[in-house]
Short mmCIF file of C-alpha atoms in Angstrom, two decimals:
data_model
loop_
_atom_site.label_atom_id
_atom_site.label_comp_id
_atom_site.label_asym_id
_atom_site.label_seq_id
_atom_site.Cartn_x
_atom_site.Cartn_y
_atom_site.Cartn_z
CA UNK G 167 -0.93 -54.22 -2.03
CA UNK G 168 -4.08 -52.34 -3.01
CA UNK G 169 -4.72 -48.68 -2.41
CA UNK G 170 -7.79 -46.61 -3.12
CA UNK G 171 -9.30 -43.24 -2.28
CA UNK G 172 -9.99 -43.30 1.45
CA UNK G 173 -13.38 -42.42 2.85
CA UNK G 174 -13.45 -39.44 5.20
CA UNK G 175 -14.96 -41.62 7.93
CA UNK G 176 -11.98 -43.96 7.88
CA UNK G 177 -8.89 -41.86 7.07
CA UNK G 178 -6.40 -41.88 9.92
CA UNK G 179 -8.06 -44.59 11.94
CA UNK G 180 -5.69 -47.22 13.21
CA UNK G 181 -6.37 -50.97 13.23
CA UNK G 182 -4.10 -53.55 14.85
CA UNK G 183 -4.30 -56.97 13.24
CA UNK G 184 -3.30 -59.84 15.54
CA UNK G 185 -3.00 -63.30 13.99
CA UNK G 186 -3.19 -66.60 15.84
CA UNK G 187 -2.84 -70.13 14.56
CA UNK G 188 -1.43 -71.40 11.30
CA UNK G 189 0.20 -69.89 8.24
CA UNK G 190 -3.13 -70.05 6.40
CA UNK G 191 -4.49 -67.54 8.90
CA UNK G 192 -1.49 -65.30 8.24
CA UNK G 193 -2.41 -65.14 4.54
CA UNK G 194 -6.04 -64.36 5.45
CA UNK G 195 -4.85 -61.53 7.71
CA UNK G 196 -2.85 -60.01 4.88
CA UNK G 197 -5.96 -60.05 2.70
CA UNK G 198 -7.88 -58.26 5.46
CA UNK G 199 -4.99 -55.81 5.83
CA UNK G 200 -5.12 -55.04 2.10
CA UNK G 201 -8.86 -54.38 2.23
CA UNK G 202 -8.44 -52.06 5.21
CA UNK G 203 -5.40 -50.29 3.77
CA UNK G 204 -7.31 -49.69 0.54
CA UNK G 205 -10.02 -47.93 2.53
CA UNK G 206 -7.63 -45.63 4.34
CA UNK G 207 -6.98 -47.46 7.60
CA UNK G 208 -3.54 -47.37 9.18
CA UNK G 209 -2.76 -51.09 9.53
CA UNK G 210 -0.36 -52.34 12.17
CA UNK G 211 0.41 -55.46 14.22
CA UNK G 212 0.91 -53.41 17.40
CA UNK G 213 -2.19 -52.88 19.52
CA UNK G 214 -0.85 -49.78 21.25
CA UNK G 215 -2.81 -46.70 20.23
CA UNK G 216 -5.15 -48.63 17.94
CA UNK G 217 -8.78 -47.65 17.50
CA UNK G 218 -9.67 -51.26 16.75
CA UNK G 219 -7.89 -54.51 17.51
CA UNK G 220 -8.92 -57.15 14.98
CA UNK G 221 -8.01 -60.65 16.22
CA UNK G 222 -7.80 -63.38 13.59
CA UNK G 223 -8.55 -66.32 15.88
CA UNK G 224 -7.71 -70.02 15.70
CA UNK G 225 -10.38 -72.64 16.39
CA UNK G 226 -8.48 -75.86 15.77
CA UNK G 227 -8.07 -77.46 19.22
CA UNK G 228 -8.93 -76.50 22.80
CA UNK G 229 -5.58 -74.86 23.59
CA UNK G 230 -5.75 -72.75 20.44
CA UNK G 231 -9.27 -71.63 21.30
CA UNK G 232 -8.16 -70.69 24.82
CA UNK G 233 -5.25 -68.68 23.39
CA UNK G 234 -7.73 -66.84 21.17
CA UNK G 235 -9.98 -65.99 24.12
CA UNK G 236 -7.04 -64.74 26.17
CA UNK G 237 -5.83 -62.57 23.28
CA UNK G 238 -9.28 -61.04 22.85
CA UNK G 239 -9.56 -60.28 26.57
CA UNK G 240 -6.08 -58.77 26.69
CA UNK G 241 -6.90 -56.58 23.69
CA UNK G 242 -10.08 -55.38 25.42
CA UNK G 243 -7.98 -54.25 28.39
CA UNK G 244 -6.21 -51.71 26.14
CA UNK G 245 -9.42 -49.69 25.77
CA UNK G 246 -9.62 -50.25 22.02
CA UNK G 247 -12.65 -51.76 20.35
CA UNK G 248 -12.08 -55.47 19.86
CA UNK G 249 -13.34 -57.54 16.93
CA UNK G 250 -13.03 -61.31 16.53
CA UNK G 251 -12.58 -62.84 13.09
CA UNK G 252 -11.01 -66.06 11.83
CA UNK G 253 -11.69 -69.71 12.49
CA UNK G 254 -12.95 -69.58 16.06
CA UNK G 255 -15.25 -66.69 15.22
CA UNK G 256 -16.57 -68.54 12.16
CA UNK G 257 -16.98 -71.79 14.08
CA UNK G 258 -18.96 -70.40 17.04
CA UNK G 259 -20.47 -67.11 15.83
CA UNK G 260 -23.33 -65.98 18.05
CA UNK G 261 -22.34 -68.38 20.86
CA UNK G 262 -18.92 -66.70 21.08
CA UNK G 263 -20.49 -63.23 20.94
CA UNK G 264 -22.88 -64.07 23.79
CA UNK G 265 -20.13 -65.49 25.98
CA UNK G 266 -17.62 -62.71 25.22
CA UNK G 267 -19.30 -59.30 25.64
CA UNK G 268 -15.83 -57.70 25.59
CA UNK G 269 -15.79 -58.19 21.81
CA UNK G 270 -17.47 -55.42 19.86
CA UNK G 271 -18.25 -57.87 17.06
CA UNK G 272 -17.77 -61.48 16.06
CA UNK G 273 -17.41 -61.75 12.29
CA UNK G 274 -17.88 -64.50 9.74
CA UNK G 275 -15.73 -65.13 6.68
CA UNK G 276 -18.71 -63.69 4.78
CA UNK G 277 -17.95 -60.31 6.38
CA UNK G 278 -14.43 -60.12 4.96
CA UNK G 279 -15.30 -58.27 1.71
CA UNK G 280 -16.95 -55.55 3.84
CA UNK G 281 -14.44 -55.59 6.70
CA UNK G 282 -13.92 -51.82 6.68
CA UNK G 283 -17.64 -51.16 6.99
CA UNK G 284 -17.90 -53.65 9.85
CA UNK G 285 -15.10 -51.96 11.80
CA UNK G 286 -16.56 -48.52 11.16
CA UNK G 287 -19.89 -49.76 12.50
CA UNK G 288 -18.21 -51.03 15.67
CA UNK G 289 -16.48 -47.68 16.20
CA UNK G 290 -19.78 -45.90 15.68
CA UNK G 291 -21.33 -47.97 18.45
CA UNK G 292 -23.63 -49.87 16.12
CA UNK G 293 -24.58 -53.45 16.86
CA UNK G 294 -23.09 -55.95 14.44
CA UNK G 295 -25.19 -59.09 14.77
CA UNK G 296 -23.10 -62.25 14.93
CA UNK G 297 -23.88 -65.05 12.50
CA UNK G 298 -25.36 -68.42 13.26
CA UNK G 299 -22.68 -70.99 12.35
CA UNK G 300 -23.38 -73.48 9.57
CA UNK G 301 -21.45 -76.21 7.85
CA UNK G 302 -19.63 -74.29 5.11
CA UNK G 303 -19.21 -77.46 3.06
CA UNK G 304 -22.91 -77.17 2.26
CA UNK G 305 -22.38 -73.77 0.61
CA UNK G 306 -20.42 -75.31 -2.26
CA UNK G 307 -21.44 -77.86 -4.92
CA UNK G 308 -20.67 -81.46 -4.16
CA UNK G 309 -18.80 -81.83 -7.46
CA UNK G 310 -15.37 -80.12 -7.11
CA UNK G 311 -15.20 -78.78 -10.67
CA UNK G 312 -18.44 -76.84 -10.11
CA UNK G 313 -17.22 -74.90 -7.07
CA UNK G 314 -15.41 -71.99 -8.71
CA UNK G 315 -18.57 -70.29 -9.92
CA UNK G 316 -20.31 -70.47 -6.53
CA UNK G 317 -19.50 -66.95 -5.32
CA UNK G 318 -18.84 -68.22 -1.78
CA UNK G 319 -16.35 -66.12 0.20
CA UNK G 320 -13.03 -67.95 0.49
CA UNK G 321 -10.50 -66.13 2.72
CA UNK G 322 -7.11 -65.75 1.09
CA UNK G 323 -8.47 -66.22 -2.43
CA UNK G 324 -9.66 -62.75 -3.31
CA UNK G 325 -8.31 -60.43 -5.94
CA UNK G 326 -9.46 -56.87 -6.30
CA UNK G 327 -11.32 -55.06 -9.07
CA UNK G 328 -10.09 -51.68 -7.77
CA UNK G 329 -6.60 -51.11 -9.16
CA UNK G 330 -4.34 -48.65 -7.39
CA UNK G 331 -4.63 -45.12 -8.73
CA UNK G 332 -7.75 -45.76 -10.77
CA UNK G 333 -7.47 -46.61 -14.45
CA UNK G 334 -8.64 -49.88 -15.91
CA UNK G 335 -11.37 -51.57 -13.89
CA UNK G 336 -10.76 -55.29 -13.86
CA UNK G 337 -13.20 -58.17 -13.60
CA UNK G 338 -13.17 -61.96 -13.60
CA UNK G 339 -12.24 -61.97 -17.30
CA UNK G 340 -9.05 -59.95 -16.74
CA UNK G 341 -5.88 -62.10 -16.80
CA UNK G 342 -4.55 -62.74 -13.30
CA UNK G 343 -1.23 -60.98 -13.95
CA UNK G 344 -3.12 -57.74 -14.72
CA UNK G 345 -5.22 -57.76 -11.54
CA UNK G 346 -3.81 -56.03 -8.45
CA UNK G 347 -2.95 -58.50 -5.71
CA UNK G 348 -5.21 -58.16 -2.70
CA UNK G 349 -2.52 -58.56 -0.08
CA UNK G 350 -0.70 -56.23 2.29
CA UNK G 351 2.37 -57.74 3.94
CA UNK G 352 2.42 -57.56 7.72
CA UNK G 353 5.92 -59.05 7.97
CA UNK G 354 8.87 -57.76 5.97
CA UNK G 355 10.90 -60.97 6.34
CA UNK G 356 12.28 -63.01 3.43
CA UNK G 357 9.69 -65.82 3.78
CA UNK G 358 5.99 -65.69 2.95
CA UNK G 359 3.18 -68.19 2.72
CA UNK G 360 1.26 -68.62 -0.51
CA UNK G 361 -2.19 -70.14 -0.15
CA UNK G 362 -2.82 -72.89 -2.72
CA UNK G 363 -6.39 -73.67 -1.74
CA UNK G 364 -8.98 -73.53 1.02
CA UNK G 365 -11.08 -76.19 2.67
CA UNK G 366 -10.88 -79.95 2.72
CA UNK G 367 -12.92 -82.86 1.36
CA UNK G 368 -11.50 -85.44 3.73
CA UNK G 369 -13.57 -86.68 6.67
CA UNK G 370 -10.99 -87.37 9.38
CA UNK G 371 -12.90 -88.35 12.51
CA UNK G 372 -10.96 -86.00 14.81
CA UNK G 373 -11.02 -82.85 12.67
CA UNK G 374 -13.62 -80.06 12.64
CA UNK G 375 -11.83 -77.84 10.12
CA UNK G 376 -13.85 -78.77 6.99
CA UNK G 377 -17.09 -77.80 8.73
CA UNK G 378 -16.00 -74.18 9.25
CA UNK G 379 -13.48 -73.83 6.42
CA UNK G 380 -15.65 -75.53 3.82
CA UNK G 381 -15.06 -77.89 0.94
CA UNK G 382 -11.82 -77.93 -1.04
CA UNK G 383 -11.29 -75.14 -3.61
CA UNK G 384 -7.99 -74.55 -5.48
CA UNK G 385 -6.73 -71.17 -6.58
CA UNK G 386 -5.93 -70.98 -10.34
CA UNK G 387 -2.21 -71.40 -11.10
CA UNK G 388 -2.01 -68.11 -12.99
CA UNK G 389 -3.30 -66.31 -9.89
CA UNK G 390 -0.71 -68.03 -7.70
CA UNK G 391 2.10 -67.16 -10.10
CA UNK G 392 1.02 -63.52 -10.19
CA UNK G 393 0.99 -63.37 -6.39
CA UNK G 394 4.36 -65.12 -6.21
CA UNK G 395 5.86 -62.51 -8.53
CA UNK G 396 4.35 -59.74 -6.40
CA UNK G 397 5.76 -61.29 -3.23
CA UNK G 398 9.20 -61.58 -4.85
CA UNK G 399 9.10 -57.86 -5.65
CA UNK G 400 8.50 -57.15 -1.94
CA UNK G 401 11.70 -59.03 -1.03
CA UNK G 402 10.37 -62.54 -0.45
CA UNK G 403 12.94 -65.25 -1.17
CA UNK G 404 11.14 -68.38 0.02
CA UNK G 405 7.53 -69.32 -0.70
CA UNK G 406 5.78 -71.74 1.65
CA UNK G 407 2.78 -73.30 -0.05
CA UNK G 408 -0.08 -73.75 2.42
CA UNK G 409 -3.60 -75.17 2.40
CA UNK G 410 -5.62 -77.70 4.37
CA UNK G 411 -4.53 -80.38 1.90
CA UNK G 412 -1.95 -79.44 -0.71
CA UNK G 413 -1.96 -82.86 -2.40
CA UNK G 414 -5.56 -82.24 -3.55
CA UNK G 415 -4.49 -79.13 -5.44
CA UNK G 416 -5.90 -79.03 -8.96
CA UNK G 417 -8.53 -81.77 -8.64
CA UNK G 418 -11.30 -79.17 -8.92
CA UNK G 419 -9.51 -77.55 -11.86
CA UNK G 420 -9.54 -80.78 -13.84
CA UNK G 421 -5.90 -81.73 -13.25
CA UNK G 422 -4.97 -83.67 -10.08
CA UNK G 423 -1.28 -83.46 -11.08
CA UNK G 424 -1.32 -79.67 -11.20
CA UNK G 425 0.93 -79.22 -8.15
CA UNK G 426 3.68 -81.18 -9.94
CA UNK G 427 3.46 -78.66 -12.81
CA UNK G 428 3.13 -75.58 -10.59
CA UNK G 429 6.17 -76.19 -8.36
CA UNK G 430 8.82 -75.73 -11.11
CA UNK G 431 7.00 -72.61 -12.34
CA UNK G 432 7.04 -71.05 -8.89
CA UNK G 433 10.71 -71.96 -8.44
CA UNK G 434 11.48 -70.12 -11.69
CA UNK G 435 10.01 -66.80 -10.45
CA UNK G 436 12.75 -64.17 -10.43
CA UNK G 437 14.03 -63.54 -6.91
CA UNK G 438 12.62 -66.76 -5.42
CA UNK G 439 15.35 -69.17 -4.30
CA UNK G 440 13.26 -71.77 -2.48
CA UNK G 441 9.72 -73.12 -2.73
CA UNK G 442 8.44 -75.34 0.06
CA UNK G 443 5.29 -77.47 -0.12
CA UNK G 444 3.48 -78.22 3.13
CA UNK G 445 0.37 -80.08 4.35
CA UNK G 446 0.78 -83.22 2.24
CA UNK G 447 -1.65 -86.11 2.74
CA UNK G 448 0.23 -89.45 2.56
CA UNK G 449 -2.68 -91.24 0.84
CA UNK G 450 -2.62 -88.65 -1.97
CA UNK G 451 1.14 -88.21 -2.32
CA UNK G 452 1.74 -89.78 -5.73
CA UNK G 453 5.16 -90.92 -7.03
CA UNK G 454 5.24 -88.07 -9.54
CA UNK G 455 4.80 -85.48 -6.79
CA UNK G 456 7.48 -87.14 -4.67
CA UNK G 457 9.87 -86.97 -7.62
CA UNK G 458 9.05 -83.32 -8.33
CA UNK G 459 9.64 -82.26 -4.72
CA UNK G 460 12.80 -84.35 -4.38
CA UNK G 461 14.52 -83.42 -7.64
CA UNK G 462 13.36 -79.98 -8.86
CA UNK G 463 16.01 -77.23 -8.48
CA UNK G 464 14.68 -74.48 -6.24
CA UNK G 465 12.08 -76.74 -4.60
CA UNK G 466 12.96 -77.84 -1.08
CA UNK G 467 13.38 -81.59 -0.74
CA UNK G 468 11.05 -81.47 2.24
CA UNK G 469 8.07 -83.67 3.01
CA UNK G 470 5.52 -82.35 5.48
CA UNK G 471 3.38 -85.48 5.70
CA UNK G 472 0.27 -85.74 7.84
CA UNK G 473 0.62 -89.25 9.27
CA UNK G 474 -1.29 -88.76 12.59
CA UNK G 475 -0.57 -92.37 13.66
CA UNK G 476 0.90 -95.54 12.15
CA UNK G 477 -1.24 -98.31 13.65
CA UNK G 478 -3.74 -99.49 11.03
CA UNK G 479 -6.62 -100.01 13.50
CA UNK G 480 -6.24 -96.47 14.85
CA UNK G 481 -5.91 -94.98 11.37
CA UNK G 482 -9.09 -96.71 10.23
CA UNK G 483 -11.00 -95.35 13.23
CA UNK G 484 -9.61 -91.94 12.33
CA UNK G 485 -10.98 -92.49 8.78
CA UNK G 486 -7.47 -92.35 7.39
CA UNK G 487 -5.33 -94.75 5.39
CA UNK G 488 -1.84 -96.15 5.72
CA UNK G 489 0.32 -98.21 8.04
CA UNK G 490 3.86 -98.34 9.39
CA UNK G 491 5.01 -100.26 6.32
CA UNK G 492 3.33 -97.94 3.81
CA UNK G 493 4.58 -94.80 5.51
CA UNK G 494 8.14 -96.11 5.68
CA UNK G 495 7.91 -97.01 2.00
CA UNK G 496 6.78 -93.47 1.16
CA UNK G 497 9.66 -91.93 3.12
CA UNK G 498 12.05 -94.40 1.50
CA UNK G 499 10.92 -93.43 -2.00
CA UNK G 500 11.71 -89.78 -1.24
CA UNK G 501 15.13 -90.59 0.22
CA UNK G 502 16.01 -92.80 -2.74
CA UNK G 503 15.77 -89.64 -4.85
CA UNK G 504 17.12 -87.18 -2.27
CA UNK G 505 19.02 -88.91 0.54
CA UNK G 506 19.16 -85.72 2.65
CA UNK G 507 15.45 -84.94 2.22
CA UNK G 508 13.73 -83.49 5.25
CA UNK G 509 10.55 -84.97 6.69
CA UNK G 510 8.20 -83.94 9.46
CA UNK G 511 4.80 -85.05 10.71
CA UNK G 512 2.20 -84.70 13.46
CA UNK G 513 0.76 -87.49 15.60
CA UNK G 514 -2.20 -87.90 17.93
CA UNK G 515 -1.93 -90.15 20.98
CA UNK G 516 -4.89 -91.34 23.01
CA UNK G 517 -7.41 -91.53 20.17
CA UNK G 518 -10.53 -93.53 21.18
CA UNK G 519 -9.81 -97.25 21.11
CA UNK G 520 -6.02 -96.86 21.09
CA UNK G 521 -4.37 -99.81 22.84
CA UNK G 522 -0.89 -100.48 24.18
CA UNK G 523 -0.18 -102.47 21.03
CA UNK G 524 -1.15 -99.43 18.92
CA UNK G 525 1.25 -97.26 20.90
CA UNK G 526 4.01 -99.83 20.48
CA UNK G 527 3.40 -99.78 16.73
CA UNK G 528 3.69 -95.99 16.69
CA UNK G 529 6.94 -96.23 18.65
CA UNK G 530 8.23 -98.71 16.07
CA UNK G 531 7.39 -96.35 13.24
CA UNK G 532 8.94 -93.30 14.90
CA UNK G 533 12.09 -95.25 15.67
CA UNK G 534 12.53 -96.23 12.02
CA UNK G 535 11.22 -93.14 10.23
CA UNK G 536 14.15 -90.75 10.92
CA UNK G 537 11.91 -87.68 10.97
CA UNK G 538 13.49 -84.26 11.35
CA UNK G 539 10.57 -82.80 13.29
CA UNK G 540 7.66 -84.39 15.13
CA UNK G 541 4.57 -82.66 16.47
CA UNK G 542 2.91 -84.70 19.23
CA UNK G 543 -0.66 -83.97 20.32
CA UNK G 544 -2.73 -85.50 23.09
CA UNK G 545 -6.25 -86.35 21.94
CA UNK G 546 -9.22 -84.33 23.18
CA UNK G 547 -12.83 -84.36 21.98
CA UNK G 548 -13.70 -81.59 19.53
CA UNK G 549 -17.22 -80.23 19.08
CA UNK G 550 -19.02 -81.67 16.08
CA UNK G 551 -16.48 -84.36 15.23
CA UNK G 552 -17.21 -88.04 14.78
CA UNK G 553 -14.48 -88.95 17.25
CA UNK G 554 -16.24 -87.09 20.06
CA UNK G 555 -18.99 -89.73 19.93
CA UNK G 556 -16.80 -92.80 19.54
CA UNK G 557 -16.71 -95.48 22.24
CA UNK G 558 -13.50 -96.70 23.85
CA UNK G 559 -12.36 -93.36 25.24
CA UNK G 560 -8.86 -93.57 26.72
CA UNK G 561 -8.57 -92.34 30.32
CA UNK G 562 -7.06 -88.86 30.62
CA UNK G 563 -4.28 -90.12 32.91
CA UNK G 564 -3.37 -92.77 30.34
CA UNK G 565 -3.36 -90.20 27.54
CA UNK G 566 -1.02 -87.98 29.54
CA UNK G 567 1.31 -90.88 30.29
CA UNK G 568 1.43 -91.90 26.63
CA UNK G 569 1.84 -88.30 25.48
CA UNK G 570 4.75 -87.71 27.86
CA UNK G 571 6.44 -90.94 26.75
CA UNK G 572 6.00 -90.25 23.03
CA UNK G 573 7.02 -86.59 23.35
CA UNK G 574 10.26 -87.54 25.08
CA UNK G 575 10.94 -90.18 22.41
CA UNK G 576 10.23 -87.65 19.66
CA UNK G 577 12.70 -85.16 21.12
CA UNK G 578 15.37 -87.85 21.36
CA UNK G 579 14.82 -89.16 17.85
CA UNK G 580 14.78 -85.71 16.23
CA UNK G 581 18.01 -84.81 18.03
CA UNK G 582 19.56 -88.01 16.70
CA UNK G 583 18.39 -87.14 13.20
CA UNK G 584 20.01 -83.71 13.48
CA UNK G 585 23.26 -85.37 14.55
CA UNK G 586 23.17 -87.46 11.36
CA UNK G 587 23.68 -84.19 9.48
CA UNK G 588 27.02 -83.42 11.16
CA UNK G 589 29.65 -82.80 8.50
CA UNK G 590 27.07 -82.43 5.73
CA UNK G 591 26.65 -79.41 3.48
CA UNK G 592 23.36 -77.50 3.71
CA UNK G 593 21.96 -74.43 1.99
CA UNK G 594 20.76 -71.94 4.58
CA UNK G 595 18.38 -69.06 3.94
CA UNK G 596 19.20 -66.26 6.37
CA UNK G 597 16.08 -65.23 8.28
CA UNK G 598 17.21 -62.88 11.03
CA UNK G 599 20.32 -61.08 12.26
CA UNK G 600 20.10 -59.94 15.86
CA UNK G 601 23.01 -58.74 17.92
CA UNK G 602 25.47 -60.41 15.60
CA UNK G 603 23.69 -63.78 15.76
CA UNK G 604 22.67 -65.03 12.34
CA UNK G 605 19.73 -67.43 12.23
CA UNK G 606 18.47 -69.21 9.16
CA UNK G 607 16.98 -72.45 7.94
CA UNK G 608 18.24 -75.32 5.85
CA UNK G 609 16.04 -77.12 3.33
CA UNK G 610 14.73 -79.54 5.93
CA UNK G 611 13.69 -76.74 8.31
CA UNK G 612 10.36 -75.04 7.70
CA UNK G 613 9.69 -71.68 9.39
CA UNK G 614 8.10 -71.68 12.85
CA UNK G 615 7.47 -75.44 13.13
CA UNK G 616 10.95 -76.98 12.72
CA UNK G 617 14.46 -76.26 13.95
CA UNK G 618 16.83 -73.56 12.74
CA UNK G 619 20.47 -73.15 11.76
CA UNK G 620 22.88 -70.71 13.41
CA UNK G 621 25.72 -69.52 11.20
CA UNK G 622 29.09 -69.04 12.90
CA UNK G 623 32.34 -67.61 11.60
CA UNK G 624 34.90 -69.97 10.05
CA UNK G 625 38.30 -70.25 11.67
CA UNK G 626 40.16 -69.36 8.48
CA UNK G 627 38.20 -66.64 6.73
CA UNK G 628 35.66 -67.56 4.09
CA UNK G 629 32.25 -65.89 3.98
CA UNK G 630 32.15 -62.55 5.79
CA UNK G 631 29.34 -62.91 8.35
CA UNK G 632 29.13 -59.15 8.79
CA UNK G 633 28.16 -58.79 5.14
CA UNK G 634 25.22 -61.21 5.29
CA UNK G 635 21.64 -59.92 5.14
CA UNK G 636 18.23 -61.53 5.65
CA UNK G 637 17.29 -63.27 2.42
CA UNK G 638 20.83 -64.34 1.53
CA UNK G 639 21.22 -68.00 0.61
CA UNK G 640 24.51 -69.50 1.75
CA UNK G 641 26.10 -72.94 1.52
CA UNK G 642 27.38 -74.10 4.90
CA UNK G 643 28.96 -77.07 6.65
CA UNK G 644 27.23 -78.44 9.75
CA UNK G 645 29.67 -78.47 12.65
CA UNK G 646 27.44 -79.04 15.71
CA UNK G 647 23.88 -79.57 16.86
CA UNK G 648 21.71 -78.40 19.74
CA UNK G 649 18.66 -80.64 19.86
CA UNK G 650 17.00 -80.25 16.45
CA UNK G 651 18.95 -77.07 15.70
CA UNK G 652 22.13 -76.98 13.64
CA UNK G 653 25.26 -74.88 13.92
CA UNK G 654 27.03 -74.39 10.60
CA UNK G 655 29.97 -72.55 9.07
CA UNK G 656 29.18 -70.75 5.77
CA UNK G 657 31.51 -71.60 2.93
CA UNK G 658 29.89 -69.85 -0.04
CA UNK G 659 27.29 -67.19 -0.80
CA UNK G 660 24.95 -68.91 -3.25
CA UNK G 661 22.51 -66.07 -3.88
CA UNK G 662 22.44 -62.59 -2.41
CA UNK G 663 19.21 -60.87 -1.49
CA UNK G 664 18.52 -57.66 -3.36
CA UNK G 665 19.73 -54.53 -1.62
CA UNK G 666 17.01 -52.36 -0.10
CA UNK G 667 16.10 -49.27 -2.14
CA UNK G 668 18.80 -46.67 -1.73
CA UNK G 669 20.90 -49.01 0.40
CA UNK G 670 24.16 -50.80 -0.10
CA UNK G 671 25.24 -54.29 0.84
#
């Protein structure tokens, strides 16, 4: 966290930061929170009594955009000034500002370094002119290795040159471990996301993200390690590595195998007991990376693979690669190394040109893949995407019918996969303790998107449940399932979370 001398115009003002969408947005919000905290703002996630409500919006699909609009309108009803930031704000800019007069400002990513000044302007009643959206890929050089010197604002990448309490002024030549981390945690839980990179160089026909997030840029490994160490000092026990495409990490730094080298280093950070990689592209998931994830102590044997479909004709129209056979081979290679490895993926049904045979092929894949978690999405046209202009649109009633069928199948298959874990031993990271109920996650369960594990007392003693705390890592035996969720009896405390300052376990 960064602190600095507060300006008299800002001291005591309260800003509520509301985050929608993915874990990448959560990291961006914590950068914004650090900037605001450094300038004297009281930062909270509770809109009550706030002078400004800053909404970090999501602009991925129609439902996410609608959720963002509803959150902005609800915030306006509190009487506070409302400011929109994040993906939806970046994607629509002036159009969003014109259609949503309730918002005091609609900000671009380019406004993030001056976020405090923007909020002060809104409170002063000044007009903050919304930007005209542009394709952010065009702001960066075409050649990946040339992108780091561009100076383009990349949310979640910034480090500060204003160290807490004055002293040495740092610059780009200062080693990463000596630069204060520009991050202010908004959640005190034992899990935190660590952003590997921003943007994406892929051209999936259904996806608009690269246009408003920009081309792919990795963060230097020394910067990531410094932030991981800082997070560990705040009580974080599990790091979830996030980006638009984690398998591209390092290609712009001259080493496309850099993630394989970084994972063991992150797992070795004092206090960290689990590192989880997410957002893996199947076409870029090399055997060496599979082996690293499956066999490295402290790295979760967990494969978050973006399949999207398994029928080759549909995948080609999506501008993606793979097939049922190739995807099953990839999953098999991981399970050869780690038989209990977890796997999840997302799928789109109703993509233009999808036939009954394509759906049958997807059903075949899902039935054989033994995935722990499945996200099913019904296709809808997205502004500015290639797919929006493709012929062969599937009727909305047909999409709904296919979506309902595939969703029900996914629920059934994931429940069956959970049942396969009955009697097995899992390592559970305790997340929350509420009213005596202890919830955590095994290796195959990522936060928010997958199932969870409830720890229950053994019949004959063993681990004292009353002594457990969030952040503890326990070994447990699975005794029952509820859908994708597990119920397990702890048999051993593997690693205890550090006691809070001045507290006792």
